[in-house]
Short mmCIF file of C-alpha atoms in Angstrom, two decimals:
data_model
loop_
_atom_site.label_atom_id
_atom_site.label_comp_id
_atom_site.label_asym_id
_atom_site.label_seq_id
_atom_site.Cartn_x
_atom_site.Cartn_y
_atom_site.Cartn_z
CA MET A 1 -40.81 11.19 -25.49
CA SER A 2 -39.28 7.87 -24.31
CA ASN A 3 -37.09 7.63 -21.78
CA SER A 4 -33.52 8.92 -21.25
CA LEU A 5 -30.70 7.01 -20.00
CA ILE A 6 -28.28 9.82 -17.48
CA THR A 7 -24.78 8.69 -16.66
CA PRO A 8 -24.31 11.22 -13.96
CA ILE A 9 -20.75 12.53 -13.69
CA ILE A 10 -19.71 14.14 -10.51
CA MET A 11 -16.97 16.13 -9.69
CA ALA A 12 -15.11 15.77 -6.55
CA GLY A 13 -11.77 18.19 -6.71
CA GLY A 14 -11.36 21.58 -5.91
CA SER A 15 -10.12 23.10 -2.48
CA GLY A 16 -12.73 25.27 -1.43
CA THR A 17 -11.16 27.99 0.05
CA ARG A 18 -13.57 30.27 0.46
CA LEU A 19 -14.87 28.56 2.98
CA TRP A 20 -11.74 27.86 5.56
CA PRO A 21 -11.61 27.04 8.22
CA LEU A 22 -13.63 24.25 7.43
CA SER A 23 -12.73 23.70 4.05
CA ARG A 24 -9.01 22.74 3.79
CA PRO A 25 -7.11 21.57 0.78
CA ASP A 26 -7.12 17.76 2.62
CA ARG A 27 -11.06 17.58 3.21
CA PRO A 28 -12.57 20.42 1.00
CA LYS A 29 -15.76 21.34 1.68
CA GLN A 30 -17.72 19.01 -0.42
CA PHE A 31 -16.76 16.31 2.20
CA HIS A 32 -18.25 18.48 5.07
CA LYS A 33 -21.79 18.30 6.30
CA ILE A 34 -22.63 21.69 5.73
CA LEU A 35 -26.44 22.32 5.62
CA SER A 36 -27.33 18.70 6.76
CA HIS A 37 -26.45 15.29 8.55
CA ARG A 38 -24.99 14.94 4.99
CA THR A 39 -22.06 15.98 3.20
CA LEU A 40 -22.40 17.77 0.11
CA PHE A 41 -20.94 14.97 -1.97
CA GLN A 42 -23.42 12.87 -0.48
CA GLU A 43 -25.84 15.18 -1.23
CA THR A 44 -25.20 15.38 -4.66
CA VAL A 45 -24.72 11.46 -5.57
CA LEU A 46 -28.19 10.86 -3.64
CA ARG A 47 -29.99 13.68 -5.80
CA ALA A 48 -28.37 11.32 -8.78
CA GLN A 49 -30.57 8.43 -7.98
CA TYR A 50 -33.18 8.89 -9.37
CA SER A 51 -35.87 7.89 -11.95
CA ASP A 52 -38.94 8.91 -13.73
CA ASP A 53 -41.25 8.09 -16.95
CA GLN A 54 -39.25 10.72 -18.56
CA ILE A 55 -35.27 10.22 -17.27
CA THR A 56 -33.41 7.39 -15.54
CA PHE A 57 -30.20 8.33 -13.75
CA GLY A 58 -27.54 5.05 -13.77
CA PRO A 59 -25.02 4.41 -11.56
CA PRO A 60 -22.52 7.67 -11.46
CA ILE A 61 -19.06 8.34 -12.48
CA ILE A 62 -17.05 10.15 -9.65
CA ILE A 63 -13.87 12.21 -10.72
CA GLY A 64 -11.49 13.56 -8.05
CA ALA A 65 -8.07 14.15 -6.55
CA MET A 66 -6.11 10.48 -5.71
CA THR A 67 -5.59 12.34 -2.31
CA PHE A 68 -9.76 11.93 -1.99
CA GLY A 69 -9.42 8.14 -3.11
CA ASP A 70 -10.40 6.80 0.42
CA LEU A 71 -12.79 9.76 1.08
CA ILE A 72 -14.54 9.53 -1.52
CA ALA A 73 -15.22 5.32 -1.23
CA LYS A 74 -15.83 5.62 2.28
CA GLN A 75 -18.56 8.39 1.75
CA LEU A 76 -20.26 6.34 -0.96
CA GLU A 77 -20.46 3.24 1.31
CA GLU A 78 -22.20 5.71 3.85
CA ILE A 79 -24.90 6.33 1.42
CA GLY A 80 -24.94 2.95 0.11
CA VAL A 81 -24.11 3.66 -3.41
CA THR A 82 -21.94 1.73 -6.02
CA PRO A 83 -20.53 4.12 -8.85
CA GLN A 84 -19.76 2.61 -12.37
CA ALA A 85 -16.67 4.12 -11.76
CA ILE A 86 -13.93 6.22 -9.51
CA ILE A 87 -11.73 8.24 -11.53
CA LEU A 88 -8.73 9.21 -9.64
CA GLU A 89 -6.60 12.45 -10.78
CA PRO A 90 -3.03 12.67 -9.78
CA PHE A 91 -2.95 16.49 -10.15
CA GLY A 92 -5.91 18.69 -11.73
CA ARG A 93 -6.67 19.93 -15.21
CA ASN A 94 -9.82 21.41 -14.90
CA THR A 95 -13.61 20.40 -16.05
CA ALA A 96 -12.29 20.01 -20.14
CA ALA A 97 -9.94 17.24 -19.41
CA VAL A 98 -13.03 15.72 -16.96
CA ALA A 99 -15.45 16.05 -19.44
CA GLY A 100 -13.47 13.83 -22.50
CA ILE A 101 -11.96 10.95 -19.51
CA ALA A 102 -15.88 10.77 -18.52
CA SER A 103 -16.92 10.40 -22.16
CA LEU A 104 -14.75 7.68 -23.30
CA VAL A 105 -15.60 5.35 -19.62
CA ALA A 106 -19.58 6.25 -20.45
CA LYS A 107 -18.90 4.96 -23.50
CA GLN A 108 -17.00 2.01 -22.64
CA ASN A 109 -19.26 1.05 -19.85
CA SER A 110 -22.80 1.95 -21.98
CA GLU A 111 -24.31 -0.61 -24.33
CA GLY A 112 -26.59 1.99 -26.07
CA ASP A 113 -27.32 5.69 -25.88
CA VAL A 114 -26.79 7.56 -22.93
CA LEU A 115 -26.90 11.15 -21.79
CA GLY A 116 -23.90 12.54 -19.30
CA VAL A 117 -24.70 15.07 -16.96
CA LEU A 118 -21.67 16.57 -15.27
CA MET A 119 -22.00 18.50 -12.37
CA PRO A 120 -20.12 19.80 -9.03
CA SER A 121 -20.35 18.12 -6.18
CA ASP A 122 -20.20 21.25 -3.61
CA GLN A 123 -23.36 22.68 -4.65
CA HIS A 124 -26.90 22.78 -3.14
CA ILE A 125 -30.36 22.26 -4.98
CA ASP A 126 -33.18 22.52 -2.53
CA ASP A 127 -35.94 22.05 -4.91
CA PRO A 128 -34.85 18.55 -6.77
CA ALA A 129 -38.13 18.26 -8.57
CA SER A 130 -37.52 21.52 -10.64
CA PHE A 131 -34.12 20.28 -11.38
CA TYR A 132 -35.54 17.13 -12.83
CA ALA A 133 -37.62 19.01 -15.02
CA ALA A 134 -35.05 21.00 -16.77
CA ILE A 135 -32.78 17.63 -16.97
CA ALA A 136 -35.71 16.26 -18.64
CA LYS A 137 -36.63 19.14 -20.78
CA SER A 138 -33.08 19.20 -21.89
CA ALA A 139 -32.68 15.55 -22.61
CA ALA A 140 -34.33 15.12 -25.91
CA ASN A 141 -32.42 18.43 -27.49
CA SER A 142 -29.04 17.26 -26.08
CA HIS A 143 -30.05 13.59 -27.51
CA HIS A 144 -30.15 15.77 -31.21
CA ALA A 145 -26.63 17.21 -31.37
CA CYS A 146 -26.71 19.93 -28.13
CA ILE A 147 -24.18 20.38 -25.72
CA THR A 148 -26.20 21.76 -22.95
CA THR A 149 -25.74 24.14 -19.91
CA PHE A 150 -28.47 25.10 -17.12
CA GLY A 151 -28.71 28.93 -16.39
CA ILE A 152 -30.15 29.31 -13.05
CA ALA A 153 -33.05 32.14 -12.66
CA ALA A 154 -30.60 35.43 -11.49
CA ASP A 155 -32.83 36.71 -9.50
CA LYS A 156 -30.27 39.15 -7.45
CA PRO A 157 -27.35 41.00 -8.14
CA LYS A 158 -24.67 38.17 -7.46
CA THR A 159 -20.72 39.11 -7.80
CA GLY A 160 -19.62 35.56 -7.08
CA TYR A 161 -21.06 33.98 -9.89
CA GLY A 162 -20.32 33.82 -13.55
CA TYR A 163 -23.31 34.53 -16.19
CA ILE A 164 -24.91 33.46 -19.33
CA ARG A 165 -26.14 35.59 -21.83
CA ARG A 166 -28.98 33.58 -23.90
CA GLY A 167 -29.67 34.36 -27.67
CA GLU A 168 -31.98 32.68 -30.06
CA GLU A 169 -34.68 30.61 -28.60
CA MET A 170 -34.34 27.13 -29.78
CA ASP A 171 -37.34 26.00 -27.66
CA SER A 172 -39.44 26.75 -24.89
CA GLY A 173 -36.99 27.29 -22.16
CA TYR A 174 -34.13 26.32 -24.66
CA TYR A 175 -31.49 28.68 -26.20
CA ARG A 176 -28.53 29.52 -28.14
CA ILE A 177 -25.87 30.75 -26.11
CA GLU A 178 -24.88 34.24 -27.23
CA ALA A 179 -22.02 34.57 -24.38
CA PHE A 180 -20.44 33.42 -21.39
CA VAL A 181 -19.90 36.52 -18.84
CA GLU A 182 -17.24 36.68 -16.13
CA LYS A 183 -18.07 37.60 -12.68
CA PRO A 184 -18.96 41.06 -12.47
CA ASP A 185 -18.86 43.96 -10.39
CA TYR A 186 -21.90 45.10 -8.35
CA ALA A 187 -23.05 47.62 -10.88
CA THR A 188 -23.15 45.63 -13.65
CA ALA A 189 -24.61 42.35 -11.93
CA GLN A 190 -27.78 44.63 -11.32
CA ALA A 191 -27.92 45.79 -14.94
CA TYR A 192 -27.60 41.65 -15.43
CA VAL A 193 -30.45 40.77 -13.27
CA ALA A 194 -32.65 44.29 -14.71
CA ASP A 195 -32.06 43.13 -18.44
CA GLY A 196 -33.67 39.69 -18.10
CA GLY A 197 -31.73 37.87 -20.62
CA TYR A 198 -28.51 36.50 -18.04
CA MET A 199 -28.68 33.60 -16.30
CA TRP A 200 -26.20 32.18 -13.85
CA ASN A 201 -23.68 29.84 -14.64
CA ALA A 202 -24.28 26.56 -12.68
CA GLY A 203 -21.28 24.68 -14.31
CA ILE A 204 -23.86 22.00 -14.89
CA PHE A 205 -23.18 20.34 -18.45
CA MET A 206 -25.43 17.73 -20.44
CA PHE A 207 -24.32 15.91 -23.42
CA ALA A 208 -23.98 12.66 -25.57
CA PRO A 209 -20.39 11.35 -24.75
CA ASP A 210 -19.63 11.11 -28.62
CA LEU A 211 -20.71 14.83 -29.44
CA MET A 212 -18.44 15.69 -26.58
CA LEU A 213 -15.52 13.68 -27.71
CA ALA A 214 -15.66 15.31 -31.19
CA GLU A 215 -15.77 18.92 -30.00
CA LEU A 216 -12.90 18.03 -27.79
CA GLU A 217 -11.11 16.65 -30.94
CA ARG A 218 -11.81 19.42 -33.04
CA PHE A 219 -11.08 22.50 -30.96
CA GLU A 220 -8.37 21.07 -28.05
CA PRO A 221 -7.06 17.97 -29.59
CA GLU A 222 -4.19 17.77 -27.24
CA ILE A 223 -6.60 18.11 -23.86
CA LEU A 224 -8.13 14.57 -25.65
CA ARG A 225 -5.25 13.22 -26.65
CA HIS A 226 -3.13 13.26 -23.19
CA SER A 227 -6.67 12.54 -21.43
CA ALA A 228 -7.08 9.21 -23.63
CA LEU A 229 -3.70 8.26 -22.68
CA ALA A 230 -4.08 8.45 -19.03
CA LEU A 231 -7.23 6.82 -19.11
CA GLU A 232 -5.28 3.79 -21.35
CA HIS A 233 -2.59 3.88 -19.27
CA CYS A 234 -4.18 3.94 -16.12
CA GLU A 235 -4.21 1.23 -12.46
CA LYS A 236 -7.40 -0.25 -12.53
CA GLU A 237 -8.61 -1.42 -9.27
CA GLY A 238 -12.32 -2.83 -9.64
CA VAL A 239 -14.13 0.41 -10.44
CA VAL A 240 -11.36 2.77 -9.18
CA TYR A 241 -9.38 4.24 -12.49
CA THR A 242 -6.17 5.82 -10.95
CA LEU A 243 -4.90 7.87 -14.12
CA SER A 244 -1.49 7.58 -15.22
CA PRO A 245 0.35 10.61 -13.95
CA GLU A 246 3.22 10.48 -16.89
CA HIS A 247 0.60 10.72 -19.46
CA PHE A 248 -1.60 13.10 -17.68
CA PHE A 249 0.70 15.61 -16.63
CA PRO A 250 1.08 17.14 -20.13
CA CYS A 251 -2.81 17.41 -20.45
CA PRO A 252 -3.88 21.12 -20.96
CA ASP A 253 -5.58 23.14 -17.69
CA GLN A 254 -8.71 24.66 -19.43
CA SER A 255 -12.15 25.12 -18.46
CA ILE A 256 -15.03 23.23 -20.69
CA ASP A 257 -16.49 26.64 -21.16
CA TYR A 258 -13.36 27.84 -22.36
CA ALA A 259 -12.17 24.92 -24.51
CA VAL A 260 -15.59 23.82 -25.95
CA MET A 261 -18.69 26.17 -25.08
CA GLU A 262 -17.20 29.17 -26.26
CA LYS A 263 -16.15 27.61 -29.59
CA THR A 264 -18.80 25.27 -30.36
CA LYS A 265 -21.70 26.09 -32.72
CA CYS A 266 -23.58 23.30 -30.51
CA ALA A 267 -23.99 25.33 -26.83
CA ALA A 268 -27.29 25.80 -25.87
CA VAL A 269 -28.89 26.72 -22.31
CA CYS A 270 -31.64 25.65 -20.94
CA GLY A 271 -33.04 28.13 -18.38
CA PRO A 272 -34.21 30.54 -16.22
CA VAL A 273 -34.12 27.24 -13.83
CA ARG A 274 -35.46 27.74 -10.61
CA CYS A 275 -34.87 25.13 -8.52
CA GLY A 276 -33.35 26.81 -5.39
CA TRP A 277 -29.42 26.51 -6.59
CA SER A 278 -26.64 27.51 -4.39
CA ASP A 279 -23.20 26.93 -4.97
CA ILE A 280 -21.87 27.00 -1.63
CA GLY A 281 -19.05 29.09 -2.24
CA SER A 282 -19.33 31.50 0.92
CA TRP A 283 -19.65 31.34 4.41
CA ASP A 284 -22.67 33.99 3.32
CA GLU A 285 -24.36 31.48 1.06
CA ILE A 286 -24.11 29.21 4.14
CA SER A 287 -25.92 31.61 6.46
CA THR A 288 -28.53 32.33 3.74
CA ASN A 289 -29.17 28.52 3.36
CA SER A 290 -28.66 27.24 6.40
CA PRO A 291 -31.86 26.17 8.57
CA ASP A 292 -29.76 27.12 11.75
CA ASP A 293 -27.89 30.53 12.93
CA GLU A 294 -26.02 28.33 15.17
CA VAL A 295 -24.40 25.45 14.46
CA GLY A 296 -22.10 22.92 16.56
CA ASN A 297 -20.60 24.18 19.83
CA VAL A 298 -21.70 27.52 20.33
CA ILE A 299 -23.16 30.08 22.88
CA ALA A 300 -25.07 32.59 21.61
CA ILE A 301 -26.39 35.85 24.05
CA GLU A 302 -28.64 38.50 22.38
CA THR A 303 -26.81 38.52 18.91
CA THR A 304 -28.81 39.71 16.05
CA ASN A 305 -28.08 38.54 12.19
CA CYS A 306 -24.89 36.39 13.37
CA TYR A 307 -24.01 33.04 11.60
CA LEU A 308 -21.85 30.90 14.31
CA ARG A 309 -20.38 27.52 14.20
CA GLY A 310 -17.79 25.68 16.56
CA ASP A 311 -16.68 22.31 16.52
CA ASP A 312 -15.76 19.72 19.04
CA SER A 313 -12.67 21.43 19.49
CA VAL A 314 -13.65 25.14 20.19
CA LYS A 315 -16.75 26.47 21.48
CA VAL A 316 -17.73 29.79 20.65
CA ALA A 317 -19.35 32.54 22.78
CA ALA A 318 -20.88 35.70 21.23
CA TYR A 319 -22.60 38.71 23.25
CA GLY A 320 -24.34 41.20 22.20
CA VAL A 321 -22.89 41.43 18.32
CA SER A 322 -24.61 41.91 15.40
CA ASP A 323 -24.14 41.32 11.50
CA LEU A 324 -21.14 38.75 12.29
CA ILE A 325 -20.07 35.30 10.71
CA ILE A 326 -17.80 33.55 13.33
CA VAL A 327 -16.33 30.14 12.21
CA ALA A 328 -14.24 27.49 14.28
CA HIS A 329 -12.71 24.41 13.37
CA GLU A 330 -9.45 22.45 14.31
CA GLY A 331 -8.23 25.23 16.41
CA SER A 332 -8.62 27.86 13.75
CA VAL A 333 -11.50 30.95 14.33
CA LEU A 334 -12.95 33.00 11.32
CA ILE A 335 -14.10 36.42 12.12
CA LEU A 336 -15.95 38.95 9.56
CA PRO A 337 -19.01 40.62 8.92
CA LYS A 338 -21.54 39.44 6.84
CA GLY A 339 -21.42 40.21 2.99
CA LYS A 340 -17.73 40.05 3.18
CA SER A 341 -17.13 36.30 3.13
CA GLN A 342 -15.71 36.85 -0.34
CA ASN A 343 -12.92 38.25 0.93
CA VAL A 344 -11.56 34.76 2.54
CA LYS A 345 -9.58 33.57 -0.24
CA LYS A 346 -7.41 36.88 0.97
CA ILE A 347 -7.04 35.33 4.24
CA VAL A 348 -5.86 31.85 3.10
CA GLN A 349 -3.51 33.81 0.40
CA LYS A 350 -2.13 35.84 3.36
CA MET A 351 -1.45 32.67 5.21
CA LYS A 352 0.43 30.67 2.18
CA GLU A 353 2.61 34.19 1.74
CA ASN A 354 3.79 33.82 6.11
CA ASP A 355 4.12 29.98 5.48
CA ASP A 356 6.53 30.56 2.63
CA GLN A 357 8.35 33.36 4.42
#
C-alpha cells in the first residue's frame, strides 16, 4: 500500500461543562493539563505529528472558537508545532460545518491527494500505535469513496457514549454502518456489550475532502453554502482565518453524524479499535485514566478510592472518607460520589439559572 498523506483536522471548540470547576467557558477542558504535563489539546496535536511507511501526517488544521484564538496560538507555540491553518469561528455551528470548511481549506493547501482526519482535541488515547494502525487500515478504503468513522471496542456498558451498530463486513475490521445509536440507559448499554455488534462512537472521521464536500452538497447544501461564504469572506492574517460572522451566522447547526453519516451510502466504520481511548468527559473518566489519585494542593489521610484535586488558590484536605471526587479550582469546590460525575452538568445548569434570577 502506498503512503497516504493525512491532514489532521483538530476541533478545539466546546465548553466541557461536565468538568466544572476546572473547565469553564473561557478555558474549557482541552486547554488544561489534566492527565500529563501537557494539555489535552497539545497531546492531540502531538499525536498527529507522526509518519511511517504507510501514513504521513502533515501540518494540522485547527478549528476553534474565536475567543480561543490566543490560547490556541500560545499552546501550539509551547510544543513547537506550526499549523497549516487556524480557523476561528465567531460562534459554533457544530461538526458538519467544521468538516466542510476544513475540506475547503485542505483542498486549497494541497497539491495532491490528501485525506482529512477530523478529531476532537479533548480525548485521550493511551495506545497511539493501535490508533495509527487503524488510520492506516482505513486509508486505502477512504481513498476509494468511503467516509470512515472509528468504532472503539465497547468492553463495558457506558451510558455517556453514543454507539455504532456495525453492518456488512467490507474488509477485515471494516464495516458498513447499520445505525448510529444515541446514549443508552444502563440496561441497554449492557445489552450492546453482550451483543458484540456495537462499538463506541469516538467522533473521529476520515475522508477525502472532495467526497465530504460532495455529500454535504447532496444532503445539506445550506451548510456547505454558508460555510464556503464564511471562508471566502474571512479575515486572513498569516495562517489564521477568522470566519465572517455575517456569512456564518445563518449556517445550520448540525453534527456530521446527522448531516452526512446517517444519510450517505458511503459511510463505513473501522473497528473495534483498541487504543485505550477515552473522551475524558467526566471526573470519573479522569480518575480512571489518571496516574495519580491526588493532584495538586492536596492532603489526604486514611482516604480510600477517592480522586482529590486542588490548585494554588485552594487546598483540598480530606480525612477518613471514601468513594468521593473532590475538585477545587479558582475558588470553587466540587464534591460528589464516584460514579455520579455525569451529573455535574446539572450543577452547571443550576448555577446558570441562579445567575439569571
